[in-house]
Coordinates of C-alpha atoms in Angstrom, one line a residue:
Chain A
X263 CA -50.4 112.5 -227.8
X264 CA -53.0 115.1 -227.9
X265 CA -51.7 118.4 -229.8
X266 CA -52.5 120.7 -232.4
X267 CA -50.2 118.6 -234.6
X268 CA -48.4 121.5 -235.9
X269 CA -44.2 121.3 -235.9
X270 CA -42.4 119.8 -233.0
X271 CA -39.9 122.5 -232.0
X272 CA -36.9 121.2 -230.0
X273 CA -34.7 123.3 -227.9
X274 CA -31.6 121.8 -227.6
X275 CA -28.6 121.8 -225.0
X276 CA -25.9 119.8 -225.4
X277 CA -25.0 115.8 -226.7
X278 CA -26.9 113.4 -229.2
X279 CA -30.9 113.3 -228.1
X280 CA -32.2 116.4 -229.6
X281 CA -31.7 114.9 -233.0
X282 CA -32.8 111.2 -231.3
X283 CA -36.3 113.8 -230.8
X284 CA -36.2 114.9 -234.3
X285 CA -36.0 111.6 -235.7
X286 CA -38.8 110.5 -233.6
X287 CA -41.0 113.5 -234.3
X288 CA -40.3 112.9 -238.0
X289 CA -41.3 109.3 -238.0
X290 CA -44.3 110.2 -236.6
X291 CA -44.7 112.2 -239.6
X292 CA -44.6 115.7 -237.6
X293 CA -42.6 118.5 -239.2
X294 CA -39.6 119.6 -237.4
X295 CA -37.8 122.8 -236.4
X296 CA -34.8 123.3 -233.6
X297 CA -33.9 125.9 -232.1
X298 CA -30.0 125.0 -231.0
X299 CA -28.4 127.3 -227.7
X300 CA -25.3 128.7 -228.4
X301 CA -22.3 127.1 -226.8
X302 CA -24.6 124.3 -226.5
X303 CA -26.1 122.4 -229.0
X304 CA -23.5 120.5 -231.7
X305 CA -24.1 121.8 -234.9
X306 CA -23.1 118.0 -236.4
X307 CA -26.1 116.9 -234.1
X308 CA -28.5 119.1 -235.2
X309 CA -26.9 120.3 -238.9
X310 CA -29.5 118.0 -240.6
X311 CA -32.5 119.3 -239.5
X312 CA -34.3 122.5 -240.3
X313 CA -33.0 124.6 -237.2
X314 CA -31.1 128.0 -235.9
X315 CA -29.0 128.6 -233.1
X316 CA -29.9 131.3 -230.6
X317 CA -28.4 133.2 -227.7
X318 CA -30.4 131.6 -224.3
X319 CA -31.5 135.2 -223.6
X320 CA -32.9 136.2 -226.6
X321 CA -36.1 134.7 -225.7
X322 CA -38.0 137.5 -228.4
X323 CA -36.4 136.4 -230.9
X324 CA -36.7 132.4 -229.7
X325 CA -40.3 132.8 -229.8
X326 CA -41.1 134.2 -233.4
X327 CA -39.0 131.6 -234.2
X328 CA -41.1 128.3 -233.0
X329 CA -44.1 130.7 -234.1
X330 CA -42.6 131.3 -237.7
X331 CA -42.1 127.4 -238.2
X332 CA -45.6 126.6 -236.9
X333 CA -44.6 124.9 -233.5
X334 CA -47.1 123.6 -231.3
X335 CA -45.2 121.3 -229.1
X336 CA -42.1 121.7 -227.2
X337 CA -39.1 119.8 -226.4
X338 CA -36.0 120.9 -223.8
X339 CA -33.3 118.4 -224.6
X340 CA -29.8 118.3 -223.9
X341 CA -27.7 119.3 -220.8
X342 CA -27.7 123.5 -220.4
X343 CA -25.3 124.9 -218.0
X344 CA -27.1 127.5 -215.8
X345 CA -26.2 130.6 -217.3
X346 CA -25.7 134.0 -215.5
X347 CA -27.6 137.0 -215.8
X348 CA -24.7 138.6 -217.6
X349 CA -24.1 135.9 -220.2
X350 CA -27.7 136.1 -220.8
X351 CA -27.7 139.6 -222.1
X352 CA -31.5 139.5 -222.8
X353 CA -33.2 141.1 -225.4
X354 CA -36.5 142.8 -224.6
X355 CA -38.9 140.1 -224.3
X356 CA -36.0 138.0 -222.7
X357 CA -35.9 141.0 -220.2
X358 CA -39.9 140.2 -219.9
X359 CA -39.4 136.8 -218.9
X360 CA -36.3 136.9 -217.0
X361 CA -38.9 139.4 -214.5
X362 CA -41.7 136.5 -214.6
X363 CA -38.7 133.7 -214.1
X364 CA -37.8 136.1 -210.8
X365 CA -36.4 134.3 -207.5
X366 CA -36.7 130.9 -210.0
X367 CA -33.9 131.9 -211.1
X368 CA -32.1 131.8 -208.1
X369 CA -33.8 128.7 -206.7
X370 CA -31.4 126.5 -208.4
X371 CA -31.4 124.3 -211.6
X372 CA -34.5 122.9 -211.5
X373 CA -36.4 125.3 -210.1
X374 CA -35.6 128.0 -213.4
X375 CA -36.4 124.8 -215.4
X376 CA -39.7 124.3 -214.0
X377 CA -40.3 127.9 -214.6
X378 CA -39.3 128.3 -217.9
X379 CA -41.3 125.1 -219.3
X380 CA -44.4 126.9 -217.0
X381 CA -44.2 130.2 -219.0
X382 CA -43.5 128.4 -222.8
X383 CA -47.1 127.0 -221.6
X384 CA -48.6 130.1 -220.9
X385 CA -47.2 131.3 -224.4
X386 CA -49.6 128.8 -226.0
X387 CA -47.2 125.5 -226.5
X388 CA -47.8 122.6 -225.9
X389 CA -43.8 121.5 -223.6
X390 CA -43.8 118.0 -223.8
X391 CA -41.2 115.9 -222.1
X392 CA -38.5 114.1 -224.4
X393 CA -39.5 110.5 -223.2
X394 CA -42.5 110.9 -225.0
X395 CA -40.8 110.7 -228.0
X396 CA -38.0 108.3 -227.1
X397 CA -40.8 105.6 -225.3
X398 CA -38.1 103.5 -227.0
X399 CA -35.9 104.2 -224.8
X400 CA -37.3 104.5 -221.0
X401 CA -36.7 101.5 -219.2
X402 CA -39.4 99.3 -216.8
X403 CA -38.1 98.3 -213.7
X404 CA -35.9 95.3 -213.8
X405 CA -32.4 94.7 -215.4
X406 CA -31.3 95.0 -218.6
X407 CA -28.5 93.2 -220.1
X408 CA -26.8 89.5 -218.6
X409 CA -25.4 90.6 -215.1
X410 CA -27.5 90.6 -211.8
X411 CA -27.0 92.8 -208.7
X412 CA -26.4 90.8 -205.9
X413 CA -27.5 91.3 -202.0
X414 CA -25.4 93.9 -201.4
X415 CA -25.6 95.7 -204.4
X416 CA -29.4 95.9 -203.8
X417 CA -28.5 97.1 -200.2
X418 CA -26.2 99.8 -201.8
X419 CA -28.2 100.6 -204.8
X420 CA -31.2 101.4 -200.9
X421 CA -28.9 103.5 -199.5
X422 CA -28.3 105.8 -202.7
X423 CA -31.9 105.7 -203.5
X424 CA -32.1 107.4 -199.9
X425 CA -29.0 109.9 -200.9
X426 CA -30.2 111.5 -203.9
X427 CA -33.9 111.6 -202.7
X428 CA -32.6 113.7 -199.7
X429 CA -30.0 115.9 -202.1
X430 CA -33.1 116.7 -205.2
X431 CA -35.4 117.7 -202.2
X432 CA -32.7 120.1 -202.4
X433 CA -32.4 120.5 -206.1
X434 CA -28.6 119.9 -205.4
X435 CA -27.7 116.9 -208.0
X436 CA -29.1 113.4 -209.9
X437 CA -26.5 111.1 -208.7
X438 CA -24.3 109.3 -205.8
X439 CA -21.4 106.3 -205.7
X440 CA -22.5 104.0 -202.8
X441 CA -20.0 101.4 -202.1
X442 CA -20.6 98.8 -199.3
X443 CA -22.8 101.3 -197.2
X444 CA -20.2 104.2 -197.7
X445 CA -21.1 107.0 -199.7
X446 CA -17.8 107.8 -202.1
X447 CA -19.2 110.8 -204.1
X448 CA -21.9 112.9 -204.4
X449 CA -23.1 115.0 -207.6
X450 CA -23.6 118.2 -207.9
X451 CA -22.8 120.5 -210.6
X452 CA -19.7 118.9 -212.1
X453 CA -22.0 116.5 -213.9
X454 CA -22.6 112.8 -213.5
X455 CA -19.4 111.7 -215.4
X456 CA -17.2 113.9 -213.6
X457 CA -18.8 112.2 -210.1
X458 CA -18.3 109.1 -211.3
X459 CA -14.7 109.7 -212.1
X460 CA -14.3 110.7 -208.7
X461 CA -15.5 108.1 -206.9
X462 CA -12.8 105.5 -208.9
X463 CA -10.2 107.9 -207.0
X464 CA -12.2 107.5 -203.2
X465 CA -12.4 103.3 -204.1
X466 CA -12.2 101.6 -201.1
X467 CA -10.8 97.5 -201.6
X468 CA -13.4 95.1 -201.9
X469 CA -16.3 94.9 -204.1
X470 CA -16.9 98.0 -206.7
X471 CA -19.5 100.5 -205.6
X472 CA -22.8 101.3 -207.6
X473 CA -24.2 104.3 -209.4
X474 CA -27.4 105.6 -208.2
X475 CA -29.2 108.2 -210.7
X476 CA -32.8 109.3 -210.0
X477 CA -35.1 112.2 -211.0
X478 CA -34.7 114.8 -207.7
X479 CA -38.5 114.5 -206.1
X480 CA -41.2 116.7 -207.6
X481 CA -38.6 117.6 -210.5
X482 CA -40.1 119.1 -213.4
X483 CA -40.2 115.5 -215.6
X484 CA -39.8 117.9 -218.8
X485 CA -36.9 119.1 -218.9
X486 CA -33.5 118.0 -217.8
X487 CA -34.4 114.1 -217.2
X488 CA -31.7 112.2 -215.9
X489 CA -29.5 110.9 -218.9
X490 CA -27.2 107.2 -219.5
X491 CA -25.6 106.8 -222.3
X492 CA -22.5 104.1 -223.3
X493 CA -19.8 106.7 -222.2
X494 CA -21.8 106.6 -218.5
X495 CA -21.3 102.6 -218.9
X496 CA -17.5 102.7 -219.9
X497 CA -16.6 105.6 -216.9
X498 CA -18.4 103.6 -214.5
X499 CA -16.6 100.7 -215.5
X500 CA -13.3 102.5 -215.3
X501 CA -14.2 103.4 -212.0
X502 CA -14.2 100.1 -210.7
X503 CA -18.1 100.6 -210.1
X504 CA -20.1 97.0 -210.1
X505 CA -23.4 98.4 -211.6
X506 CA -25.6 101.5 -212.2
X507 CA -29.8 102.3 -210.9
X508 CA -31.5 104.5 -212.9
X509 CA -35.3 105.4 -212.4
X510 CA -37.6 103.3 -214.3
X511 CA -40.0 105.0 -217.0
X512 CA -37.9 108.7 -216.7
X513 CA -34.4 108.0 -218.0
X514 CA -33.5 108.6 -221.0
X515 CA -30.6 106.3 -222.7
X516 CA -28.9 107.7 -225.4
X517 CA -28.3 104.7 -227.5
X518 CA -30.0 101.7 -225.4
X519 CA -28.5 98.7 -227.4
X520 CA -24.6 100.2 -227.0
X521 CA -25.5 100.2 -223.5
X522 CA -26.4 96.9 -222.6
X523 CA -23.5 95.7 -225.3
X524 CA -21.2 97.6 -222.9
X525 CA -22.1 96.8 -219.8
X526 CA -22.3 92.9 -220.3
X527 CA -18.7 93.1 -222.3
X528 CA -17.9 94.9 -218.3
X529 CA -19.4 92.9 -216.3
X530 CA -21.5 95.4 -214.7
X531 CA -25.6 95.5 -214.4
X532 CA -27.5 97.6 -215.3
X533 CA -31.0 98.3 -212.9
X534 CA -33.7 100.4 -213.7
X535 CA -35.8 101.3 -210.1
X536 CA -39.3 102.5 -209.1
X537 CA -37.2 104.3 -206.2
X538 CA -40.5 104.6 -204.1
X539 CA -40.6 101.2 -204.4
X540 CA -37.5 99.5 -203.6
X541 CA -36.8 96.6 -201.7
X542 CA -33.4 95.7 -201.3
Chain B
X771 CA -10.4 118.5 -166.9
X772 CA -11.2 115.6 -164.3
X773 CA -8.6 112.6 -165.0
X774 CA -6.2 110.3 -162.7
X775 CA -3.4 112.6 -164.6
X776 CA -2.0 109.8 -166.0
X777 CA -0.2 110.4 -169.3
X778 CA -2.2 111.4 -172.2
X779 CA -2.0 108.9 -175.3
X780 CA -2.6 110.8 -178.5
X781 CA -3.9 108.1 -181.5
X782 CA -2.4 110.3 -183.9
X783 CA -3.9 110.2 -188.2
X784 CA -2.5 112.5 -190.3
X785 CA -1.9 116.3 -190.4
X786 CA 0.1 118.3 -187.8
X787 CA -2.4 118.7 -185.1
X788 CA -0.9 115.6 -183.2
X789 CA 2.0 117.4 -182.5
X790 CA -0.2 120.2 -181.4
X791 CA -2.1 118.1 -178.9
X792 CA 1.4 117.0 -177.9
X793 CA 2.6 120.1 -176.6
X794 CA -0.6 121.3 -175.3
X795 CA -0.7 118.1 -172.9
X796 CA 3.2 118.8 -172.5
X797 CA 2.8 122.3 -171.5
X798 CA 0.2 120.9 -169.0
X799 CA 2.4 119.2 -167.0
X800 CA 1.3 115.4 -168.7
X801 CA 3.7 112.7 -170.1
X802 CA 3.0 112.1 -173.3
X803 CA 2.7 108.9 -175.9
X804 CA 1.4 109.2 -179.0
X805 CA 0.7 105.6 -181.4
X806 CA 1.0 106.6 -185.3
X807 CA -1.3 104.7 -187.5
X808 CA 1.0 103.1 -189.9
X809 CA -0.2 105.2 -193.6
X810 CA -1.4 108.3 -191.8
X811 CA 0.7 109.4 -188.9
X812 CA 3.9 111.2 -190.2
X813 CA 6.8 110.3 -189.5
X814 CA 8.3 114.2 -188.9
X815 CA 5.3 115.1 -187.3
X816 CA 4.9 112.5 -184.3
X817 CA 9.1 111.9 -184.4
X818 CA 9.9 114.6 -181.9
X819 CA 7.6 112.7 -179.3
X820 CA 8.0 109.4 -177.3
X821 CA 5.8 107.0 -180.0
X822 CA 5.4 103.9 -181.8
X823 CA 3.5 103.4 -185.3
X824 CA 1.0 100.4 -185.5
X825 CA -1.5 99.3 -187.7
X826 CA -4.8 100.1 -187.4
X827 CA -5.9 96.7 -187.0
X828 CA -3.6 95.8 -184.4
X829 CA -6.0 96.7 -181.4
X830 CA -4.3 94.6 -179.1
X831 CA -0.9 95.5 -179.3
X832 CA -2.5 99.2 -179.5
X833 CA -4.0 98.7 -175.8
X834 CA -1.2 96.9 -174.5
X835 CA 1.3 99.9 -174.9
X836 CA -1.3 102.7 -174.2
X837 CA -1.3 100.7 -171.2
X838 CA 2.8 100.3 -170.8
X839 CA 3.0 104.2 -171.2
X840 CA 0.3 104.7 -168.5
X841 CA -2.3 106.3 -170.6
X842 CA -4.9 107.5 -168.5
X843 CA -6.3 109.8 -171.6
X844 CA -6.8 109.2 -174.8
X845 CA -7.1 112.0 -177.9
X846 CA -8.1 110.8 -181.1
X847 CA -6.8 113.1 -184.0
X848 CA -5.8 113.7 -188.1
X849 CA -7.4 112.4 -190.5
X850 CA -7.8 108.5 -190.8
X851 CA -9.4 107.3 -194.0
X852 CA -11.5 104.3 -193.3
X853 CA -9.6 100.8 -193.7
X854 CA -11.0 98.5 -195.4
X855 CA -11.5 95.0 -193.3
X856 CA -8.8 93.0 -195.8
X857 CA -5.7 95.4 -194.9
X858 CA -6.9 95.5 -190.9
X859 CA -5.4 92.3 -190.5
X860 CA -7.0 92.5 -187.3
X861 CA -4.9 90.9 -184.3
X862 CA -6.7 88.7 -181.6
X863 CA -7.9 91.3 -179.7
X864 CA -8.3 93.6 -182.9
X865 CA -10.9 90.6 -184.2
X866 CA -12.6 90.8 -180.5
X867 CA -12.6 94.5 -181.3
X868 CA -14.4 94.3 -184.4
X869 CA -16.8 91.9 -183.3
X870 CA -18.3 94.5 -181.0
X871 CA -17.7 97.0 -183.9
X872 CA -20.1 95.4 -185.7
X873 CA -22.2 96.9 -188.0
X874 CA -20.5 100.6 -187.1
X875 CA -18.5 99.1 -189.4
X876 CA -20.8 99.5 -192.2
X877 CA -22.5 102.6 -190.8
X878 CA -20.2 105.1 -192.4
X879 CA -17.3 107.0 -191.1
X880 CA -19.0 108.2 -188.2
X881 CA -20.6 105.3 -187.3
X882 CA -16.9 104.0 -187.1
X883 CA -15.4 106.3 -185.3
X884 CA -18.3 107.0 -182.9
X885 CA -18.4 103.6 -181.7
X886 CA -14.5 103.2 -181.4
X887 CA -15.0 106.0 -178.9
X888 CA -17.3 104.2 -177.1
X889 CA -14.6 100.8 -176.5
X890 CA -11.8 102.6 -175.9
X891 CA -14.2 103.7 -173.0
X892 CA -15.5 100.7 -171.8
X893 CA -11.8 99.7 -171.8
X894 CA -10.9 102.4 -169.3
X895 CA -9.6 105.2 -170.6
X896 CA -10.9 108.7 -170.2
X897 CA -11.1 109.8 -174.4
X898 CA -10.9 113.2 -174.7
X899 CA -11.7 115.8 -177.5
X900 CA -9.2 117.1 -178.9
X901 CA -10.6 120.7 -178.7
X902 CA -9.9 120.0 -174.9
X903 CA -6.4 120.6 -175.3
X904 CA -6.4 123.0 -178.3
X905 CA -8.5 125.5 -176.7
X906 CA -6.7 128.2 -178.0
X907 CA -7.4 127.2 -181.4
X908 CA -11.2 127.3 -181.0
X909 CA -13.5 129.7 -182.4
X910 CA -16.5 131.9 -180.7
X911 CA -18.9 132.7 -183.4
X912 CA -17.9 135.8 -185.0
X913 CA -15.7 137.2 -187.8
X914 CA -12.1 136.0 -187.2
X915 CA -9.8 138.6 -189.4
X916 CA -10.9 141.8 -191.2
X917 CA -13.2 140.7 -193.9
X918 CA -16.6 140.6 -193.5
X919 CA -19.0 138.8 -195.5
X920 CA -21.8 140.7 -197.3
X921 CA -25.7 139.9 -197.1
X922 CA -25.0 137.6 -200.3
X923 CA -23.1 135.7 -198.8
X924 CA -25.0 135.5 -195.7
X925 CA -27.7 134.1 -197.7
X926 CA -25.2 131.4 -199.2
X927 CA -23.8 130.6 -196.0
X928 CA -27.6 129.7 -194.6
X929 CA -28.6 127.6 -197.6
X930 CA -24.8 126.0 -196.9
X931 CA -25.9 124.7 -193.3
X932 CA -29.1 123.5 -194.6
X933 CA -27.1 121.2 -197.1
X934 CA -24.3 120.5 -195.0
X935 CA -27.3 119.4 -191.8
X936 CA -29.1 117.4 -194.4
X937 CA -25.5 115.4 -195.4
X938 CA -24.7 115.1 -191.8
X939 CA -27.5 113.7 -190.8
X940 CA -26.8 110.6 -193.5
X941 CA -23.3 110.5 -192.4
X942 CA -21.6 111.7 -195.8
X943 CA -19.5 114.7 -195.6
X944 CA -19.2 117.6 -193.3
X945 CA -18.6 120.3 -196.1
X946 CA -20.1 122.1 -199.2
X947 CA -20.1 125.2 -201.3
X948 CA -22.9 127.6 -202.2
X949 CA -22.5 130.4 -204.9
X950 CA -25.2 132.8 -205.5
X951 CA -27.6 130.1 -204.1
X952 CA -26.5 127.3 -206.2
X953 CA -25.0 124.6 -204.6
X954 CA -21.5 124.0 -206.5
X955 CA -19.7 120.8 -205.0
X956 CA -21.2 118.9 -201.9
X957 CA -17.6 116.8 -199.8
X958 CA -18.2 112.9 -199.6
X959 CA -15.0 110.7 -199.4
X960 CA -12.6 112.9 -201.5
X961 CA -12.4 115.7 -198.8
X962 CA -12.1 119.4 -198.1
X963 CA -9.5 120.6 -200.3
X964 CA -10.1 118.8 -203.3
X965 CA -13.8 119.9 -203.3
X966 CA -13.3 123.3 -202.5
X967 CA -10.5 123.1 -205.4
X968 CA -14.2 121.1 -207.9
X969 CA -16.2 124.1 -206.9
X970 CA -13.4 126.8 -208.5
X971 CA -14.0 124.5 -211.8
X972 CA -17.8 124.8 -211.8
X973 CA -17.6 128.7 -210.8
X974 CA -20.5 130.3 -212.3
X975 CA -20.1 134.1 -213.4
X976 CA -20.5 136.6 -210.4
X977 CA -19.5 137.1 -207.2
X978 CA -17.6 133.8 -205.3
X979 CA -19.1 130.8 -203.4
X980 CA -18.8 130.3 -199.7
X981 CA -17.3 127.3 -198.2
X982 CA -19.5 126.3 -195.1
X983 CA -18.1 123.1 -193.0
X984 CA -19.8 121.9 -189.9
X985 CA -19.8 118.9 -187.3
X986 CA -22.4 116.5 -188.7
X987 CA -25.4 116.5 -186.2
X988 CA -24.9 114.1 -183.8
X989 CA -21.7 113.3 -184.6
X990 CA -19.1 111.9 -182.1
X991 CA -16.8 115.2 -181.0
X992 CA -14.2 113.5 -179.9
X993 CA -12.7 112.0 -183.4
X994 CA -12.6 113.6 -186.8
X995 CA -13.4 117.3 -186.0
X996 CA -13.9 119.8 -188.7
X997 CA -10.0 121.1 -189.5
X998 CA -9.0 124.5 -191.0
X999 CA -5.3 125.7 -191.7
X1000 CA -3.6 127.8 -194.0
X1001 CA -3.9 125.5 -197.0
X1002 CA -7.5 125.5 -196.6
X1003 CA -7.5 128.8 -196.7
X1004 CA -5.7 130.0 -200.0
X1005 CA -7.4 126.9 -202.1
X1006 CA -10.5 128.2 -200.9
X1007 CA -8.9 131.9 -202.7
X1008 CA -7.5 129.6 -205.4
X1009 CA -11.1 128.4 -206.3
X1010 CA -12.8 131.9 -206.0
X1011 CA -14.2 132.0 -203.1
X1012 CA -15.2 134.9 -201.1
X1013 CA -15.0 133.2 -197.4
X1014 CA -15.3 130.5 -195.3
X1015 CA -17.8 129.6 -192.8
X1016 CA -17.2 127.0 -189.7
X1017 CA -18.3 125.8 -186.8
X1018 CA -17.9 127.8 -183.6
X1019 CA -16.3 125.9 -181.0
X1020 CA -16.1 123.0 -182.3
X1021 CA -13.5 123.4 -185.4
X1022 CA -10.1 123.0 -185.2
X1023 CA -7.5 125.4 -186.5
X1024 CA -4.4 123.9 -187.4
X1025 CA -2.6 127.8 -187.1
X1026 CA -5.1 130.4 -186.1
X1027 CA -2.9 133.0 -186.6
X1028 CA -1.7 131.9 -190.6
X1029 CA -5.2 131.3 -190.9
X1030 CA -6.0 135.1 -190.5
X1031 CA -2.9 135.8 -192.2
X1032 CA -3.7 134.2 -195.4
X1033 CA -7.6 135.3 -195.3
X1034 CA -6.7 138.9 -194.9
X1035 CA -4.5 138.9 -197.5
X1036 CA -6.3 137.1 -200.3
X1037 CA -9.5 139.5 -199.0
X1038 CA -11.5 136.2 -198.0
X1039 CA -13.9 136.0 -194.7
X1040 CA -13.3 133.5 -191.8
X1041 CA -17.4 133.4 -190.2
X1042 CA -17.7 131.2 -187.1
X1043 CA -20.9 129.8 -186.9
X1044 CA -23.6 128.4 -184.5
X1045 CA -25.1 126.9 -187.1
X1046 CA -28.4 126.2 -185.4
X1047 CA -29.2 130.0 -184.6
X1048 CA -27.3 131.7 -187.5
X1049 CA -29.7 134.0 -189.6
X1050 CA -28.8 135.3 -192.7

């Protein structure tokens, strides 16, 4: 990691990984400062660390902040629900940027994401993208855990691969439910957990389905990577769904061990995919 | 409409629009008999009408009374979710059936239904669209009712067929809805209503979403045409929405005139589309 080793400043959404960065950061002996979004971030998550929650459009007063702590590198971590202009209520260098973010901001999710990590580079940091922090926990291709995908899981887990390629060259959503050839739910903004539970409802008899999450093509790999953690495992399981894909080298797994512990006790696999590379 | 006037069997699914094909082949002059898949057809709807229910996986006994009633025609129509092969219980010539089914079986809903067209051809019959008989309930492109929608949503109705073409053309779902741009809720197996009903939840601040629901490209016209009616209609107002765009000509209205009822009053649009020249 080439940086000016100054603080790590995290801005963080939602759920457990910006303090999983924090911890990382620290053990790599880098100081530590996070910036938590209101209605966001969980104060129990980020409580122990140095940090101060903001409004998502006071980007003025965001950026004295990482200054005033010595930030040099950037981390976006955490679900954030696109906001709207109003909620934003921007204060005058929010105003600033909110003119440079322009149509971004109407190009969908991941366009305003690529945007925004763009500009926090033109202010000077360094945005850096949360698996390079938590290399612990990005998967190689291959399964983890005891149980295998079988013929037709693979030809399942091809045809979501093919899904969710064609919805993120959209920037529509991460994630489908393919279950023997027949597509059962499709993700957009309700979230992955939501989709899943879903698709238990559309389950057709015979074997379960399978979850197919992937990075949307050409998706800005620093910020909003696609996430699995052990509540994904137990929803999938309760929707009757034989196994979960996930891209190789940009997921990030909340707690990597729980996983695996819970998808053996379920019976279900767990694959990570180079998607350009499948064969099933 | 070229036939040996012969009486027209109706394959009814769900819904009330077999009884609509009913009395629009009744006020023609044609006998009618209409077969009710056992789980969709209903009961009230089909009662009124010379019939018998049969399983959908009973293709023999199907042909043999479609023959009996001297069913020249055939109109496929309501909804049908897709069986799965353990509760066909296929009968001898159901089996034979599915043999030449093949993989259409595994090729998604339209796959399945495309290719059922197709035998019930090569087996004689003439199988009409149901649109034949329900021309009154057709739409030219144009603004059905008093609303009109606004260059906003013009712009979220065109991003709509772009997302709804894309889906098509990988045989998922024949719906989704747009809101200021930003794709809400995308329709797989769950259906219309209950994701129009997802997108209210994931509302974003700011004026509504659009519903746009269109044939999937190359899909078969003669079974599971796009259906609007009433309920559609006021969950679409229950959700937010500001209106509803459809395919011209090839959508069917289950009551045009409650349709326009409903939409005027809840101060929603009704657009008919051709989505292939429609320019926001």
């Amino acid at each position: 990691m080439t940086s000016a080793m100054g603080a790590v400043g995290i801005l963080a959404g939602g759920g457990p990984l910006p303090a999983k960065v924090a911890e990382a950061a620290h053990a790599q002996g880098r100081p530590v400062f996070i910036l938590g979004f209101d209605g966001f971030a969980e104060p129990d998550v980020i409580g122990p660390w140095p940090h101060e929650m903001v409004r998502l459009g006071a980007a003025g007063h965001m950026l004295s902040l990482l200054r005033q702590h010595g930030c040099t590198d950037l981390v976006l971590i955490g679900p954030i629900r696109r906001p709207s202009l109003r909620s934003l209520r921007p204060d005058t260098e929010g105003a600033r940027i909110l003119t440079r973010l322009g149509r971004a901001l109407f190009a969908g999710d991941d366009g305003l994401l690529a945007a925004l990590v763009r500009i926090l580079a033109q202010e000077g940091f360094a945005v850096r993208g949360a698996h390079e922090f938590l290399s612990h926990a990005v998967a190689q291709p291959g399964v983890l855990g005891t149980v295998q995908p079988d013929a037709l899981a693979h030809a399942d887990i091809r045809r979501g691969i093919d899904v969710v390629q064609a919805l993120g060259r959209m920037d529509i959503g991460q994630g489908c439910v393919v279950q023997n050839g027949l597509v059962l739910a499709v993700e957009a903004m309700e979230g992955t957990d939501r989709m899943i539970a879903r698709s238990g409802e559309c389950h057709q008899p015979g074997e379960g389905g399978v979850l197919v999450k992937l990075l949307k093509p050409g998706q800005e790999k620093r910020a909003d990577m696609p996430t699995i953690g052990p509540i994904t495992v137990r929803t999938a399981h309760a929707a009757g769904l034989r196994g979960i894909a996930f891209e190789a080298a940009h997921t990030l797994m909340t707690d990597k061990d729980a996983c695996i512990l819970e998808a053996d006790k379920a019976g279900i696999f767990l694959l990570a995919v180079d998607p350009d590379h499948f064969q099933p």
